[in-house]
């Protein structure tokens, strides 16, 4: 049995948006080369079945996305891709050819930006893609934040859901699910996923959590665009560097003293790392 349920791969940290909720990476702008991605795949294929193209950056901007998907397929790895959806018209043929396991659209990104296109212009190609992709057994998820902890946020959720329901000719009772936290199945292979907005972990938050459980290293790791391996997908600035996949084996990285120490700390809910002690996501999910 493979140890890791998911390996996040930041194929690029370049993004075409500037979302209000995104902390922005402090690392140098970088994208993986074809050779680097092939190297990563060979290093991780013994450890996981699932790659997640998601940390920082917009993966559909990568010029070699087609080659990356083909490489993953050749190594029997399932690709799960998270996107803001702005490039879907351009990238749809690539996705429909290579058939990733799942494409998740972060629809809350629209409200997090000053947009030059209307909400309908943004949503329509995404919904059209969903109609075709789901017929090819690609799982499509529309993701929204639904927690009303700020009256000035998530104001467009109702309009977004109304548009989706109308475009897909769905049951109008679905318009009543905005405040459900888990989400709902819209039709086979298509889901509406809800979650609470969260603050990214930050050593300056002063949460000082003394007891934190986390699935980092147990179920997941993340590999940044420079090859740095970190415990989880939220460590976008590599505050906790476990090693580098370009010059170390994943076995050595996962068996390092630091990795084993952190895994034990998470098991005992006693994290020592400052970043983990100030992780609001872990506080929301596991406390």
PDB file of C-alpha atoms in Angstrom:
ATOM      1  CA  UNK A   1       0.000   0.000   0.000  1.00  0.00           C
ATOM      2  CA  UNK A   2       1.359   3.415  -0.980  1.00  0.00           C
ATOM      3  CA  UNK A   3       1.916   5.701   1.957  1.00  0.00           C
ATOM      4  CA  UNK A   4       0.841   9.101   0.649  1.00  0.00           C
ATOM      5  CA  UNK A   5      -2.727   9.739  -0.458  1.00  0.00           C
ATOM      6  CA  UNK A   6      -1.655  12.853  -2.307  1.00  0.00           C
ATOM      7  CA  UNK A   7       1.488  14.612  -3.461  1.00  0.00           C
ATOM      8  CA  UNK A   8       1.005  18.272  -4.266  1.00  0.00           C
ATOM      9  CA  UNK A   9       3.174  19.474  -7.143  1.00  0.00           C
ATOM     10  CA  UNK A  10       3.532  23.186  -7.770  1.00  0.00           C
ATOM     11  CA  UNK A  11       4.196  23.051 -11.505  1.00  0.00           C
ATOM     12  CA  UNK A  12       4.378  26.856 -11.517  1.00  0.00           C
ATOM     13  CA  UNK A  13       4.104  29.590  -8.915  1.00  0.00           C
ATOM     14  CA  UNK A  14       3.033  32.095 -11.572  1.00  0.00           C
ATOM     15  CA  UNK A  15      -0.569  33.306 -11.469  1.00  0.00           C
ATOM     16  CA  UNK A  16      -2.632  35.616 -13.659  1.00  0.00           C
ATOM     17  CA  UNK A  17      -4.788  36.852 -10.780  1.00  0.00           C
ATOM     18  CA  UNK A  18      -4.145  38.690  -7.545  1.00  0.00           C
ATOM     19  CA  UNK A  19      -6.775  37.277  -5.205  1.00  0.00           C
ATOM     20  CA  UNK A  20      -7.443  39.207  -2.026  1.00  0.00           C
ATOM     21  CA  UNK A  21      -7.288  36.003   0.021  1.00  0.00           C
ATOM     22  CA  UNK A  22      -3.995  34.749  -1.452  1.00  0.00           C
ATOM     23  CA  UNK A  23      -0.839  35.470   0.574  1.00  0.00           C
ATOM     24  CA  UNK A  24       1.468  35.472  -2.505  1.00  0.00           C
ATOM     25  CA  UNK A  25       4.698  33.525  -2.532  1.00  0.00           C
ATOM     26  CA  UNK A  26       7.954  35.217  -1.586  1.00  0.00           C
ATOM     27  CA  UNK A  27       9.918  32.708  -3.622  1.00  0.00           C
ATOM     28  CA  UNK A  28      11.432  33.436  -7.015  1.00  0.00           C
ATOM     29  CA  UNK A  29       9.053  33.099  -9.946  1.00  0.00           C
ATOM     30  CA  UNK A  30       9.575  29.656 -11.396  1.00  0.00           C
ATOM     31  CA  UNK A  31       7.974  26.867 -13.426  1.00  0.00           C
ATOM     32  CA  UNK A  32       8.982  23.228 -13.707  1.00  0.00           C
ATOM     33  CA  UNK A  33      10.643  22.066 -16.909  1.00  0.00           C
ATOM     34  CA  UNK A  34       9.545  18.890 -18.662  1.00  0.00           C
ATOM     35  CA  UNK A  35      12.666  17.080 -17.446  1.00  0.00           C
ATOM     36  CA  UNK A  36      12.123  18.268 -13.883  1.00  0.00           C
ATOM     37  CA  UNK A  37       8.537  17.069 -13.882  1.00  0.00           C
ATOM     38  CA  UNK A  38       9.556  13.671 -15.262  1.00  0.00           C
ATOM     39  CA  UNK A  39      12.174  13.478 -12.515  1.00  0.00           C
ATOM     40  CA  UNK A  40       9.550  14.227  -9.856  1.00  0.00           C
ATOM     41  CA  UNK A  41       7.138  11.633 -11.248  1.00  0.00           C
ATOM     42  CA  UNK A  42       9.798   8.928 -11.142  1.00  0.00           C
ATOM     43  CA  UNK A  43      10.646   9.868  -7.563  1.00  0.00           C
ATOM     44  CA  UNK A  44       7.079   9.840  -6.238  1.00  0.00           C
ATOM     45  CA  UNK A  45       5.319   7.084  -8.202  1.00  0.00           C
ATOM     46  CA  UNK A  46       6.250   4.439  -5.622  1.00  0.00           C
ATOM     47  CA  UNK A  47       4.741   6.534  -2.854  1.00  0.00           C
ATOM     48  CA  UNK A  48       1.400   7.767  -4.189  1.00  0.00           C
ATOM     49  CA  UNK A  49      -1.293   7.294  -6.814  1.00  0.00           C
ATOM     50  CA  UNK A  50      -2.416  10.921  -6.862  1.00  0.00           C
ATOM     51  CA  UNK A  51      -0.739  14.139  -7.950  1.00  0.00           C
ATOM     52  CA  UNK A  52      -2.379  17.453  -7.097  1.00  0.00           C
ATOM     53  CA  UNK A  53      -1.362  20.384  -9.278  1.00  0.00           C
ATOM     54  CA  UNK A  54      -1.911  22.977  -6.601  1.00  0.00           C
ATOM     55  CA  UNK A  55       0.074  25.058  -4.116  1.00  0.00           C
ATOM     56  CA  UNK A  56       0.727  28.558  -5.429  1.00  0.00           C
ATOM     57  CA  UNK A  57       0.293  29.617  -9.041  1.00  0.00           C
ATOM     58  CA  UNK A  58      -2.236  28.801 -11.753  1.00  0.00           C
ATOM     59  CA  UNK A  59      -1.367  25.394 -13.278  1.00  0.00           C
ATOM     60  CA  UNK A  60      -3.289  25.981 -16.508  1.00  0.00           C
ATOM     61  CA  UNK A  61      -0.834  28.763 -17.387  1.00  0.00           C
ATOM     62  CA  UNK A  62       2.005  26.264 -17.738  1.00  0.00           C
ATOM     63  CA  UNK A  63       2.942  25.905 -21.429  1.00  0.00           C
ATOM     64  CA  UNK A  64       3.835  22.234 -20.936  1.00  0.00           C
ATOM     65  CA  UNK A  65       0.665  21.149 -19.148  1.00  0.00           C
ATOM     66  CA  UNK A  66      -0.162  18.713 -21.963  1.00  0.00           C
ATOM     67  CA  UNK A  67       3.217  16.998 -21.626  1.00  0.00           C
ATOM     68  CA  UNK A  68       2.884  16.876 -17.838  1.00  0.00           C
ATOM     69  CA  UNK A  69      -0.513  15.210 -18.030  1.00  0.00           C
ATOM     70  CA  UNK A  70       0.740  12.685 -20.571  1.00  0.00           C
ATOM     71  CA  UNK A  71       3.741  11.882 -18.379  1.00  0.00           C
ATOM     72  CA  UNK A  72       1.536  11.352 -15.335  1.00  0.00           C
ATOM     73  CA  UNK A  73      -0.769   9.097 -17.353  1.00  0.00           C
ATOM     74  CA  UNK A  74       2.185   7.065 -18.595  1.00  0.00           C
ATOM     75  CA  UNK A  75       3.180   6.393 -14.984  1.00  0.00           C
ATOM     76  CA  UNK A  76      -0.389   5.517 -13.950  1.00  0.00           C
ATOM     77  CA  UNK A  77      -0.722   8.559 -11.728  1.00  0.00           C
ATOM     78  CA  UNK A  78      -4.052  10.320 -11.314  1.00  0.00           C
ATOM     79  CA  UNK A  79      -3.909  14.092 -11.723  1.00  0.00           C
ATOM     80  CA  UNK A  80      -6.171  16.372  -9.699  1.00  0.00           C
ATOM     81  CA  UNK A  81      -5.992  19.976 -10.820  1.00  0.00           C
ATOM     82  CA  UNK A  82      -7.188  23.122  -9.069  1.00  0.00           C
ATOM     83  CA  UNK A  83      -7.732  26.209 -11.199  1.00  0.00           C
ATOM     84  CA  UNK A  84      -9.261  29.671 -11.081  1.00  0.00           C
ATOM     85  CA  UNK A  85     -10.964  28.799 -14.368  1.00  0.00           C
ATOM     86  CA  UNK A  86      -9.906  31.864 -16.325  1.00  0.00           C
ATOM     87  CA  UNK A  87      -8.005  29.840 -18.937  1.00  0.00           C
ATOM     88  CA  UNK A  88     -10.568  27.086 -19.448  1.00  0.00           C
ATOM     89  CA  UNK A  89     -11.496  28.033 -23.021  1.00  0.00           C
ATOM     90  CA  UNK A  90      -7.861  27.770 -24.063  1.00  0.00           C
ATOM     91  CA  UNK A  91      -6.949  24.723 -22.009  1.00  0.00           C
ATOM     92  CA  UNK A  92     -10.117  22.615 -22.363  1.00  0.00           C
ATOM     93  CA  UNK A  93      -8.804  20.628 -25.382  1.00  0.00           C
ATOM     94  CA  UNK A  94      -5.724  19.633 -23.377  1.00  0.00           C
ATOM     95  CA  UNK A  95      -7.780  18.459 -20.416  1.00  0.00           C
ATOM     96  CA  UNK A  96     -10.280  16.595 -22.588  1.00  0.00           C
ATOM     97  CA  UNK A  97      -7.445  14.818 -24.381  1.00  0.00           C
ATOM     98  CA  UNK A  98      -5.497  13.745 -21.307  1.00  0.00           C
ATOM     99  CA  UNK A  99      -8.422  13.212 -18.924  1.00  0.00           C
ATOM    100  CA  UNK A 100      -7.212  14.214 -15.454  1.00  0.00           C
ATOM    101  CA  UNK A 101      -9.109  12.532 -12.628  1.00  0.00           C
ATOM    102  CA  UNK A 102     -10.529  15.772 -11.273  1.00  0.00           C
ATOM    103  CA  UNK A 103     -10.688  19.470 -12.099  1.00  0.00           C
ATOM    104  CA  UNK A 104     -11.658  21.797  -9.256  1.00  0.00           C
ATOM    105  CA  UNK A 105     -12.712  25.350 -10.030  1.00  0.00           C
ATOM    106  CA  UNK A 106     -12.118  27.893  -7.264  1.00  0.00           C
ATOM    107  CA  UNK A 107     -15.082  30.093  -8.128  1.00  0.00           C
ATOM    108  CA  UNK A 108     -14.489  32.361  -5.138  1.00  0.00           C
ATOM    109  CA  UNK A 109     -11.462  33.693  -7.049  1.00  0.00           C
ATOM    110  CA  UNK A 110     -13.797  35.847  -9.155  1.00  0.00           C
ATOM    111  CA  UNK A 111     -14.962  37.864  -6.176  1.00  0.00           C
ATOM    112  CA  UNK A 112     -11.385  38.090  -4.900  1.00  0.00           C
ATOM    113  CA  UNK A 113     -10.294  40.200  -7.891  1.00  0.00           C
ATOM    114  CA  UNK A 114     -11.116  43.342  -9.813  1.00  0.00           C
ATOM    115  CA  UNK A 115     -12.523  41.720 -12.931  1.00  0.00           C
ATOM    116  CA  UNK A 116     -12.625  42.967 -16.505  1.00  0.00           C
ATOM    117  CA  UNK A 117     -15.297  40.455 -17.519  1.00  0.00           C
ATOM    118  CA  UNK A 118     -18.788  39.871 -16.190  1.00  0.00           C
ATOM    119  CA  UNK A 119     -19.636  37.016 -13.857  1.00  0.00           C
ATOM    120  CA  UNK A 120     -21.593  35.349 -16.666  1.00  0.00           C
ATOM    121  CA  UNK A 121     -18.632  35.620 -19.056  1.00  0.00           C
ATOM    122  CA  UNK A 122     -16.451  34.005 -16.406  1.00  0.00           C
ATOM    123  CA  UNK A 123     -18.825  31.184 -15.496  1.00  0.00           C
ATOM    124  CA  UNK A 124     -20.249  30.164 -18.867  1.00  0.00           C
ATOM    125  CA  UNK A 125     -17.120  28.484 -20.336  1.00  0.00           C
ATOM    126  CA  UNK A 126     -16.532  26.737 -17.014  1.00  0.00           C
ATOM    127  CA  UNK A 127     -20.041  25.284 -16.997  1.00  0.00           C
ATOM    128  CA  UNK A 128     -19.742  24.323 -20.678  1.00  0.00           C
ATOM    129  CA  UNK A 129     -16.512  22.482 -19.894  1.00  0.00           C
ATOM    130  CA  UNK A 130     -18.221  20.658 -17.036  1.00  0.00           C
ATOM    131  CA  UNK A 131     -20.944  19.383 -19.353  1.00  0.00           C
ATOM    132  CA  UNK A 132     -18.402  17.780 -21.695  1.00  0.00           C
ATOM    133  CA  UNK A 133     -15.784  16.726 -19.148  1.00  0.00           C
ATOM    134  CA  UNK A 134     -18.188  14.826 -16.922  1.00  0.00           C
ATOM    135  CA  UNK A 135     -19.271  12.772 -19.930  1.00  0.00           C
ATOM    136  CA  UNK A 136     -15.644  11.669 -20.189  1.00  0.00           C
ATOM    137  CA  UNK A 137     -15.609  10.675 -16.501  1.00  0.00           C
ATOM    138  CA  UNK A 138     -13.621  13.690 -15.373  1.00  0.00           C
ATOM    139  CA  UNK A 139     -14.817  14.743 -11.933  1.00  0.00           C
ATOM    140  CA  UNK A 140     -15.653  18.449 -11.879  1.00  0.00           C
ATOM    141  CA  UNK A 141     -15.986  20.388  -8.648  1.00  0.00           C
ATOM    142  CA  UNK A 142     -17.233  23.941  -8.273  1.00  0.00           C
ATOM    143  CA  UNK A 143     -15.730  25.302  -5.078  1.00  0.00           C
ATOM    144  CA  UNK A 144     -17.190  28.152  -3.037  1.00  0.00           C
ATOM    145  CA  UNK A 145     -16.637  29.624   0.376  1.00  0.00           C
ATOM    146  CA  UNK A 146     -19.939  29.845   2.191  1.00  0.00           C
ATOM    147  CA  UNK A 147     -19.090  31.014   5.703  1.00  0.00           C
ATOM    148  CA  UNK A 148     -20.606  34.428   6.334  1.00  0.00           C
ATOM    149  CA  UNK A 149     -18.006  35.628   8.794  1.00  0.00           C
ATOM    150  CA  UNK A 150     -17.624  38.887   6.901  1.00  0.00           C
ATOM    151  CA  UNK A 151     -20.576  40.750   5.418  1.00  0.00           C
ATOM    152  CA  UNK A 152     -18.362  42.083   2.627  1.00  0.00           C
ATOM    153  CA  UNK A 153     -17.243  38.658   1.392  1.00  0.00           C
ATOM    154  CA  UNK A 154     -18.896  35.840  -0.550  1.00  0.00           C
ATOM    155  CA  UNK A 155     -21.607  38.215  -1.744  1.00  0.00           C
ATOM    156  CA  UNK A 156     -21.725  36.617  -5.192  1.00  0.00           C
ATOM    157  CA  UNK A 157     -22.345  33.049  -4.041  1.00  0.00           C
ATOM    158  CA  UNK A 158     -26.074  33.286  -4.664  1.00  0.00           C
ATOM    159  CA  UNK A 159     -25.576  34.659  -8.172  1.00  0.00           C
ATOM    160  CA  UNK A 160     -22.989  31.990  -8.962  1.00  0.00           C
ATOM    161  CA  UNK A 161     -25.212  29.160  -7.782  1.00  0.00           C
ATOM    162  CA  UNK A 162     -28.233  30.610  -9.588  1.00  0.00           C
ATOM    163  CA  UNK A 163     -26.274  30.771 -12.857  1.00  0.00           C
ATOM    164  CA  UNK A 164     -25.032  27.181 -12.524  1.00  0.00           C
ATOM    165  CA  UNK A 165     -28.492  25.834 -11.700  1.00  0.00           C
ATOM    166  CA  UNK A 166     -30.063  27.633 -14.656  1.00  0.00           C
ATOM    167  CA  UNK A 167     -27.340  26.733 -17.166  1.00  0.00           C
ATOM    168  CA  UNK A 168     -27.493  23.070 -16.226  1.00  0.00           C
ATOM    169  CA  UNK A 169     -31.291  22.963 -15.906  1.00  0.00           C
ATOM    170  CA  UNK A 170     -31.018  21.654 -12.364  1.00  0.00           C
ATOM    171  CA  UNK A 171     -33.619  21.398  -9.622  1.00  0.00           C
ATOM    172  CA  UNK A 172     -34.232  24.900  -8.246  1.00  0.00           C
ATOM    173  CA  UNK A 173     -34.251  23.525  -4.698  1.00  0.00           C
ATOM    174  CA  UNK A 174     -30.456  23.442  -4.996  1.00  0.00           C
ATOM    175  CA  UNK A 175     -30.558  27.197  -4.497  1.00  0.00           C
ATOM    176  CA  UNK A 176     -31.214  26.501  -0.815  1.00  0.00           C
ATOM    177  CA  UNK A 177     -27.896  24.739  -0.148  1.00  0.00           C
ATOM    178  CA  UNK A 178     -25.650  27.783   0.182  1.00  0.00           C
ATOM    179  CA  UNK A 179     -25.168  27.367   3.903  1.00  0.00           C
ATOM    180  CA  UNK A 180     -24.427  23.665   3.854  1.00  0.00           C
ATOM    181  CA  UNK A 181     -20.786  23.086   4.660  1.00  0.00           C
ATOM    182  CA  UNK A 182     -20.225  19.824   2.829  1.00  0.00           C
ATOM    183  CA  UNK A 183     -21.676  20.568  -0.591  1.00  0.00           C
ATOM    184  CA  UNK A 184     -23.958  18.712  -2.958  1.00  0.00           C
ATOM    185  CA  UNK A 185     -23.964  16.512  -6.057  1.00  0.00           C
ATOM    186  CA  UNK A 186     -25.283  18.463  -9.045  1.00  0.00           C
ATOM    187  CA  UNK A 187     -25.285  15.536 -11.484  1.00  0.00           C
ATOM    188  CA  UNK A 188     -23.037  12.491 -12.059  1.00  0.00           C
ATOM    189  CA  UNK A 189     -19.351  13.480 -11.758  1.00  0.00           C
ATOM    190  CA  UNK A 190     -20.192  17.108 -10.966  1.00  0.00           C
ATOM    191  CA  UNK A 191     -20.193  18.527  -7.457  1.00  0.00           C
ATOM    192  CA  UNK A 192     -20.618  21.820  -5.673  1.00  0.00           C
ATOM    193  CA  UNK A 193     -18.180  21.937  -2.779  1.00  0.00           C
ATOM    194  CA  UNK A 194     -18.478  24.343   0.129  1.00  0.00           C
ATOM    195  CA  UNK A 195     -15.816  25.233   2.630  1.00  0.00           C
ATOM    196  CA  UNK A 196     -15.045  27.923   5.147  1.00  0.00           C
ATOM    197  CA  UNK A 197     -12.665  30.683   4.194  1.00  0.00           C
ATOM    198  CA  UNK A 198      -9.433  30.359   6.131  1.00  0.00           C
ATOM    199  CA  UNK A 199      -6.300  32.330   6.848  1.00  0.00           C
ATOM    200  CA  UNK A 200      -3.147  30.782   5.482  1.00  0.00           C
ATOM    201  CA  UNK A 201      -0.688  29.704   8.192  1.00  0.00           C
ATOM    202  CA  UNK A 202       1.560  32.548   9.195  1.00  0.00           C
ATOM    203  CA  UNK A 203       4.169  32.639  11.920  1.00  0.00           C
ATOM    204  CA  UNK A 204       3.031  36.170  12.795  1.00  0.00           C
ATOM    205  CA  UNK A 205      -0.597  35.221  13.562  1.00  0.00           C
ATOM    206  CA  UNK A 206       0.177  34.586  17.238  1.00  0.00           C
ATOM    207  CA  UNK A 207      -2.319  31.739  17.473  1.00  0.00           C
ATOM    208  CA  UNK A 208       0.286  29.798  19.451  1.00  0.00           C
ATOM    209  CA  UNK A 209      -1.670  26.561  19.249  1.00  0.00           C
ATOM    210  CA  UNK A 210      -0.320  24.120  21.805  1.00  0.00           C
ATOM    211  CA  UNK A 211      -2.302  21.162  20.496  1.00  0.00           C
ATOM    212  CA  UNK A 212      -2.585  20.619  16.744  1.00  0.00           C
ATOM    213  CA  UNK A 213      -3.326  17.500  14.733  1.00  0.00           C
ATOM    214  CA  UNK A 214      -2.413  17.423  11.060  1.00  0.00           C
ATOM    215  CA  UNK A 215      -2.294  14.958   8.169  1.00  0.00           C
ATOM    216  CA  UNK A 216       0.939  16.420   6.819  1.00  0.00           C
ATOM    217  CA  UNK A 217       3.543  13.709   6.138  1.00  0.00           C
ATOM    218  CA  UNK A 218       0.993  11.060   7.039  1.00  0.00           C
ATOM    219  CA  UNK A 219      -1.249  11.561   4.001  1.00  0.00           C
ATOM    220  CA  UNK A 220       0.477  14.269   2.006  1.00  0.00           C
ATOM    221  CA  UNK A 221       3.556  16.254   1.094  1.00  0.00           C
ATOM    222  CA  UNK A 222       4.079  19.135  -1.312  1.00  0.00           C
ATOM    223  CA  UNK A 223       6.824  19.764  -3.840  1.00  0.00           C
ATOM    224  CA  UNK A 224       7.383  23.394  -4.780  1.00  0.00           C
ATOM    225  CA  UNK A 225       8.452  24.589  -8.214  1.00  0.00           C
ATOM    226  CA  UNK A 226      12.119  24.713  -7.180  1.00  0.00           C
ATOM    227  CA  UNK A 227      12.023  21.105  -5.976  1.00  0.00           C
ATOM    228  CA  UNK A 228      11.768  21.915  -2.280  1.00  0.00           C
ATOM    229  CA  UNK A 229       9.796  19.296  -0.367  1.00  0.00           C
ATOM    230  CA  UNK A 230       7.582  20.606   2.440  1.00  0.00           C
ATOM    231  CA  UNK A 231       5.181  18.791   4.803  1.00  0.00           C
ATOM    232  CA  UNK A 232       1.943  20.172   3.370  1.00  0.00           C
ATOM    233  CA  UNK A 233       0.398  22.254   0.601  1.00  0.00           C
ATOM    234  CA  UNK A 234       0.003  25.292   2.867  1.00  0.00           C
ATOM    235  CA  UNK A 235       3.746  25.763   3.368  1.00  0.00           C
ATOM    236  CA  UNK A 236       4.043  27.783   0.165  1.00  0.00           C
ATOM    237  CA  UNK A 237       7.189  29.670   1.259  1.00  0.00           C
ATOM    238  CA  UNK A 238       9.024  26.543   2.427  1.00  0.00           C
ATOM    239  CA  UNK A 239       9.156  27.598   6.057  1.00  0.00           C
ATOM    240  CA  UNK A 240       9.764  23.917   6.859  1.00  0.00           C
ATOM    241  CA  UNK A 241      12.184  22.490   4.300  1.00  0.00           C
ATOM    242  CA  UNK A 242      12.506  18.710   4.421  1.00  0.00           C
ATOM    243  CA  UNK A 243      14.809  18.409   1.423  1.00  0.00           C
ATOM    244  CA  UNK A 244      14.922  18.845  -2.333  1.00  0.00           C
ATOM    245  CA  UNK A 245      13.538  16.262  -4.736  1.00  0.00           C
ATOM    246  CA  UNK A 246      16.083  17.193  -7.405  1.00  0.00           C
ATOM    247  CA  UNK A 247      19.069  15.985  -5.401  1.00  0.00           C
ATOM    248  CA  UNK A 248      17.620  13.584  -2.809  1.00  0.00           C
ATOM    249  CA  UNK A 249      15.445  10.498  -2.943  1.00  0.00           C
ATOM    250  CA  UNK A 250      11.954  10.823  -1.517  1.00  0.00           C
ATOM    251  CA  UNK A 251      12.728   7.860   0.743  1.00  0.00           C
ATOM    252  CA  UNK A 252      15.618   9.759   2.315  1.00  0.00           C
ATOM    253  CA  UNK A 253      13.511  12.894   2.694  1.00  0.00           C
ATOM    254  CA  UNK A 254      10.599  11.076   4.347  1.00  0.00           C
ATOM    255  CA  UNK A 255      12.967   9.169   6.621  1.00  0.00           C
ATOM    256  CA  UNK A 256      14.955  12.223   7.663  1.00  0.00           C
ATOM    257  CA  UNK A 257      15.173  13.070  11.344  1.00  0.00           C
ATOM    258  CA  UNK A 258      13.077  16.201  10.827  1.00  0.00           C
ATOM    259  CA  UNK A 259      10.292  14.388   8.963  1.00  0.00           C
ATOM    260  CA  UNK A 260      10.083  11.605  11.542  1.00  0.00           C
ATOM    261  CA  UNK A 261      10.151  14.134  14.375  1.00  0.00           C
ATOM    262  CA  UNK A 262       7.308  16.152  12.840  1.00  0.00           C
ATOM    263  CA  UNK A 263       5.227  13.054  12.151  1.00  0.00           C
ATOM    264  CA  UNK A 264       5.487  12.061  15.804  1.00  0.00           C
ATOM    265  CA  UNK A 265       4.628  15.593  16.930  1.00  0.00           C
ATOM    266  CA  UNK A 266       1.482  15.608  14.790  1.00  0.00           C
ATOM    267  CA  UNK A 267       0.488  12.205  16.130  1.00  0.00           C
ATOM    268  CA  UNK A 268       0.861  13.496  19.680  1.00  0.00           C
ATOM    269  CA  UNK A 269      -0.678  16.897  18.806  1.00  0.00           C
ATOM    270  CA  UNK A 270       2.439  18.703  20.011  1.00  0.00           C
ATOM    271  CA  UNK A 271       3.892  20.608  17.036  1.00  0.00           C
ATOM    272  CA  UNK A 272       7.083  22.519  17.701  1.00  0.00           C
ATOM    273  CA  UNK A 273       7.350  24.303  14.351  1.00  0.00           C
ATOM    274  CA  UNK A 274       6.216  27.910  14.577  1.00  0.00           C
ATOM    275  CA  UNK A 275       4.276  27.698  11.305  1.00  0.00           C
ATOM    276  CA  UNK A 276       2.224  24.731  12.527  1.00  0.00           C
ATOM    277  CA  UNK A 277       1.475  26.465  15.808  1.00  0.00           C
ATOM    278  CA  UNK A 278      -0.010  29.300  13.773  1.00  0.00           C
ATOM    279  CA  UNK A 279      -2.063  27.303  11.283  1.00  0.00           C
ATOM    280  CA  UNK A 280      -5.652  28.494  11.266  1.00  0.00           C
ATOM    281  CA  UNK A 281      -6.599  25.761   8.785  1.00  0.00           C
ATOM    282  CA  UNK A 282      -5.589  23.033  11.245  1.00  0.00           C
ATOM    283  CA  UNK A 283      -7.462  24.882  13.970  1.00  0.00           C
ATOM    284  CA  UNK A 284     -10.661  24.865  11.876  1.00  0.00           C
ATOM    285  CA  UNK A 285     -10.359  21.289  10.645  1.00  0.00           C
ATOM    286  CA  UNK A 286      -8.922  19.298  13.506  1.00  0.00           C
ATOM    287  CA  UNK A 287      -9.718  21.124  16.748  1.00  0.00           C
TER     288      UNK A 287
END
